mmCIF file of C-alpha atoms in Angstrom:
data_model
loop_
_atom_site.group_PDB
_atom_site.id
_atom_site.type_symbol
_atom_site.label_atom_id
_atom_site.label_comp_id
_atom_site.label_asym_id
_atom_site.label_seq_id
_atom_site.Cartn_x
_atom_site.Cartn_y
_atom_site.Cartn_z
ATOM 1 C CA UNK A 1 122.594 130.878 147.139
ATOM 2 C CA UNK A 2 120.187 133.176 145.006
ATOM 3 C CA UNK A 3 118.042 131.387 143.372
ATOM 4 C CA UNK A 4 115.652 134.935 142.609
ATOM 5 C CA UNK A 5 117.211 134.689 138.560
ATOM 6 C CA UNK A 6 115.718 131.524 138.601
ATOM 7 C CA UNK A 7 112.058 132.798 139.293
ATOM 8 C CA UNK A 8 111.631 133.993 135.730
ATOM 9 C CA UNK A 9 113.130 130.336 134.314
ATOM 10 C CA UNK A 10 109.597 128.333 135.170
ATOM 11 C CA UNK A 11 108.267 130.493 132.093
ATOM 12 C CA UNK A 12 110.810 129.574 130.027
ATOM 13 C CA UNK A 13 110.905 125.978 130.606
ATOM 14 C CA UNK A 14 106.919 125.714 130.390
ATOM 15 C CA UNK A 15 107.410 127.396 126.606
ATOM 16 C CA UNK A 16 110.396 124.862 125.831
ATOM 17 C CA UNK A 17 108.116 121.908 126.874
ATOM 18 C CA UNK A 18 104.969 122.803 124.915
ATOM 19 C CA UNK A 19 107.481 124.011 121.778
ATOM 20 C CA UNK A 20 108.602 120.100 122.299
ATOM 21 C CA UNK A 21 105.434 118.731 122.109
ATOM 22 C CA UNK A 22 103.850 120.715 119.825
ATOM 23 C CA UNK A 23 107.117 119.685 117.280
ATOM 24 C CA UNK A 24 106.630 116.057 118.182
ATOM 25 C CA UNK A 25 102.716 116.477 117.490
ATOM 26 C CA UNK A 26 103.724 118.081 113.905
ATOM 27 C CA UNK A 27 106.631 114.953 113.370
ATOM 28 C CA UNK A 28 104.451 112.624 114.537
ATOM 29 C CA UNK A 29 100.645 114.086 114.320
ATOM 30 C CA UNK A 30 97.882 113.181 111.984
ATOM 31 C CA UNK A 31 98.539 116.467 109.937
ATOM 32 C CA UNK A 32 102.355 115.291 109.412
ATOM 33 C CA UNK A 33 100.881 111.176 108.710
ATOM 34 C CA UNK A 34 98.267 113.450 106.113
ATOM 35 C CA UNK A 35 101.086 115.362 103.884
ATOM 36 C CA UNK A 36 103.240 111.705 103.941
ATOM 37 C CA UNK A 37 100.963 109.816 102.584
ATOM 38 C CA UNK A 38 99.682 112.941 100.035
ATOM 39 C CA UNK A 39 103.822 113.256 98.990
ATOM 40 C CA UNK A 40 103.617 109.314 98.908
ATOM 41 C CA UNK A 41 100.493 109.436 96.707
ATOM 42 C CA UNK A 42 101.741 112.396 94.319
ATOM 43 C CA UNK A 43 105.127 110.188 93.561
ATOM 44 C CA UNK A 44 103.292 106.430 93.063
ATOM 45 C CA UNK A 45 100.740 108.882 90.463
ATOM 46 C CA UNK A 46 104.172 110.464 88.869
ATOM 47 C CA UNK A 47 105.645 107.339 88.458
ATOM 48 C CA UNK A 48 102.824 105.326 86.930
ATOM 49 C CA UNK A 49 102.392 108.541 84.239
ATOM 50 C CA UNK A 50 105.840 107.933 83.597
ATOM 51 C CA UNK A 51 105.614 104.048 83.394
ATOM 52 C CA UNK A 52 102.694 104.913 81.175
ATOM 53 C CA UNK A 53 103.888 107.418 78.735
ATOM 54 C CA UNK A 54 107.255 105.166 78.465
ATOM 55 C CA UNK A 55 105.152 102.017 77.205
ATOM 56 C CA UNK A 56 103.079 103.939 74.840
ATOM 57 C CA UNK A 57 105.938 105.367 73.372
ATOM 58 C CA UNK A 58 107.993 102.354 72.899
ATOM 59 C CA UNK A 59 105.218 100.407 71.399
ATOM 60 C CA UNK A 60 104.992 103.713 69.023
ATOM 61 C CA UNK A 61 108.917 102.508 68.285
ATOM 62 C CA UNK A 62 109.805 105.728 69.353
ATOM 63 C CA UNK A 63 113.749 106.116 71.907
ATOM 64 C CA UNK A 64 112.521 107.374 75.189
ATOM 65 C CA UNK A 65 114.856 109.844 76.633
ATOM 66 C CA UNK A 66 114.479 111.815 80.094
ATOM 67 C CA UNK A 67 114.230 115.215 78.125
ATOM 68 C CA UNK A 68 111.607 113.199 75.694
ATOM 69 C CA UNK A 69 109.727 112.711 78.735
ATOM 70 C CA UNK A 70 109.879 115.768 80.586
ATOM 71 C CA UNK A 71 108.466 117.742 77.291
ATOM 72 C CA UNK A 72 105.757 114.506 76.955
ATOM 73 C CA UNK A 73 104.532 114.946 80.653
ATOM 74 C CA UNK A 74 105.317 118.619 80.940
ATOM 75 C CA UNK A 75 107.948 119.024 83.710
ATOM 76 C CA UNK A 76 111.218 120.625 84.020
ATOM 77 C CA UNK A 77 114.414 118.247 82.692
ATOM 78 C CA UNK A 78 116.279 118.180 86.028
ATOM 79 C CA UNK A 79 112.662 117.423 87.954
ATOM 80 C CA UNK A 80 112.205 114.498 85.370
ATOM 81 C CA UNK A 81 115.787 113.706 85.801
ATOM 82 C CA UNK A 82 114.984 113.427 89.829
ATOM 83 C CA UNK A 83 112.111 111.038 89.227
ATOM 84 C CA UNK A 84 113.513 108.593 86.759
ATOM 85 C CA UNK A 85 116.605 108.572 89.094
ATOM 86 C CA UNK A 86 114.222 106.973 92.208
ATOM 87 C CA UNK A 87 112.758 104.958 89.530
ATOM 88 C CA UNK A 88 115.778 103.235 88.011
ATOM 89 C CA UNK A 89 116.919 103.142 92.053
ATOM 90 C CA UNK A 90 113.594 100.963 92.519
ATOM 91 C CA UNK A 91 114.609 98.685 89.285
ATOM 92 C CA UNK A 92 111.361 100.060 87.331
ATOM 93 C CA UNK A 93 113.646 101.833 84.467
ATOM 94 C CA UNK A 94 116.843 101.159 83.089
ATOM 95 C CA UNK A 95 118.972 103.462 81.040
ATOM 96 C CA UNK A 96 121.489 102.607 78.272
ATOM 97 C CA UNK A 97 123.121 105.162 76.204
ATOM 98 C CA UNK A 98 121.174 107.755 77.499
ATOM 99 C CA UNK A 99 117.817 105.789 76.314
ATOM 100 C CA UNK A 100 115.017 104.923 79.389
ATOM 101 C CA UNK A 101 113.726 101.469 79.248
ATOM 102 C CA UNK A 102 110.836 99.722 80.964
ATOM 103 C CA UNK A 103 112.688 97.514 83.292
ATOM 104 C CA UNK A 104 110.173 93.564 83.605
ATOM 105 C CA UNK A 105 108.650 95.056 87.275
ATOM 106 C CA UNK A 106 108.382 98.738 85.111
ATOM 107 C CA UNK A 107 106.668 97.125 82.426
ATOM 108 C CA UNK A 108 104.111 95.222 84.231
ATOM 109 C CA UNK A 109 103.385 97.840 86.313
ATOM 110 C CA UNK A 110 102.957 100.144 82.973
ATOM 111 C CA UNK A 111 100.378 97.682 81.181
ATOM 112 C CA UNK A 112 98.489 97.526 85.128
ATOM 113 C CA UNK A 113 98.289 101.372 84.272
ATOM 114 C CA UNK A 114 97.443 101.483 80.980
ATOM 115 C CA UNK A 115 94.797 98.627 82.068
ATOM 116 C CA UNK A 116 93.280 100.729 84.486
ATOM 117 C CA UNK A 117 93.103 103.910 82.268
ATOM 118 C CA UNK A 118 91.609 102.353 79.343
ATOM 119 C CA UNK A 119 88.564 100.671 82.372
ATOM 120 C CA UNK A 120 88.235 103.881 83.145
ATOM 121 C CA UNK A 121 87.851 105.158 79.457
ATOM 122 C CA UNK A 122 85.446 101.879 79.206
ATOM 123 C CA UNK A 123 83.579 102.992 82.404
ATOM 124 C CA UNK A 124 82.824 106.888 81.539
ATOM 125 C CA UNK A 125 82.037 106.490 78.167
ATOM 126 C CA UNK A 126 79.398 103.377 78.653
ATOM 127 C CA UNK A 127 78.245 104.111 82.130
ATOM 128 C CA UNK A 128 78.732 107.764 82.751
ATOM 129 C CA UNK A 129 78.360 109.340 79.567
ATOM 130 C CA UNK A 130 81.123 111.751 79.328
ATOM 131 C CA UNK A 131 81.605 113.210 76.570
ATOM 132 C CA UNK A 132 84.309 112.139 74.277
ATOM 133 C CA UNK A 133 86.279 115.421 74.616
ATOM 134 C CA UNK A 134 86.539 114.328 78.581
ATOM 135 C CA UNK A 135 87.468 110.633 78.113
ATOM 136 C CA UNK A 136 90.971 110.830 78.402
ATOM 137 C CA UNK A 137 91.590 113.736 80.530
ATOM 138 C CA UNK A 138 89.598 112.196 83.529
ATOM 139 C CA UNK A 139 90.624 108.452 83.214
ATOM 140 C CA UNK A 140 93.971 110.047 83.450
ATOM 141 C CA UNK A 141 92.742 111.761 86.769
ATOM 142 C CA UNK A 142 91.220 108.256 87.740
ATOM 143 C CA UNK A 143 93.811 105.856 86.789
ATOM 144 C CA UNK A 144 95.462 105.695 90.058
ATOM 145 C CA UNK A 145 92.393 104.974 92.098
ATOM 146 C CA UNK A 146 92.721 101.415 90.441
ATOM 147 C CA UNK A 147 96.083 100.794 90.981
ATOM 148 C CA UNK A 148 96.818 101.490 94.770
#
């Protein structure tokens, strides 16, 4: 037989096997683990503003809808539609009539929020001495530190 097309093939299969590694080291690799757990960390910080902004506005008596929330928070409708979708999957919200409620695991999740955000409030205005016009924007940054 001639194996002479063959000579030429060790190249190729050297490149397959390092373009398999390297796509097992991305999978699997700390830089994969490192966007994970930043994606896991973005939704856990969406969800407790959400959890958040729904308990402060039913205890303002006002009906908490998904476009309410999405002009609240600032996203798109069909991104806040997303969210509140994995929420209610994960029993945090409920929704009756088009109305989003605080579900018992939502709510005590939301006061744990609102808990930490008004420490940290406590914390930078006693201890750090931000300014008042900085209060609320950066316990809102720091909130989630205390509830991981």
């Amino acid at each position: 037989p001639d194996f002479s097309a063959l000579q030429g093939m060790g190249w190729i299969v050297s490149i397959l096997t390092v373009s398999m590694l390297a796509g097992c080291a991305l999978v699997n690799g700390p830089v994969s683990k490192y966007v994970r757990k930043r994606q896991r960390l973005k939704e856990r910080a969406d969800f407790e503003d959400i959890l958040r902004q729904i308990l402060q506005m039913q205890q303002d008596g006002k009906a908490v809808t998904v476009e309410s929330l999405a002009g609240t928070l600032g996203k798109s409708v069909p991104l806040m539609r997303r969210i509140v979708g994995r929420m209610t999957e994960r029993e945090l919200l409920s929704i009756e009539n088009q109305i989003v409620h605080l579900t018992s695991d939502g709510n005590r999740w939301a006061m744990h929020v609102l808990r930490a955000h008004r420490l940290w409030e406590s914390y930078l205005a006693d201890e750090a001495r931000l300014p008042m016009t900085r209060l609320h924007t950066q316990a809102e940054r720091e909130e989630h530190r205390l509830s991981e």
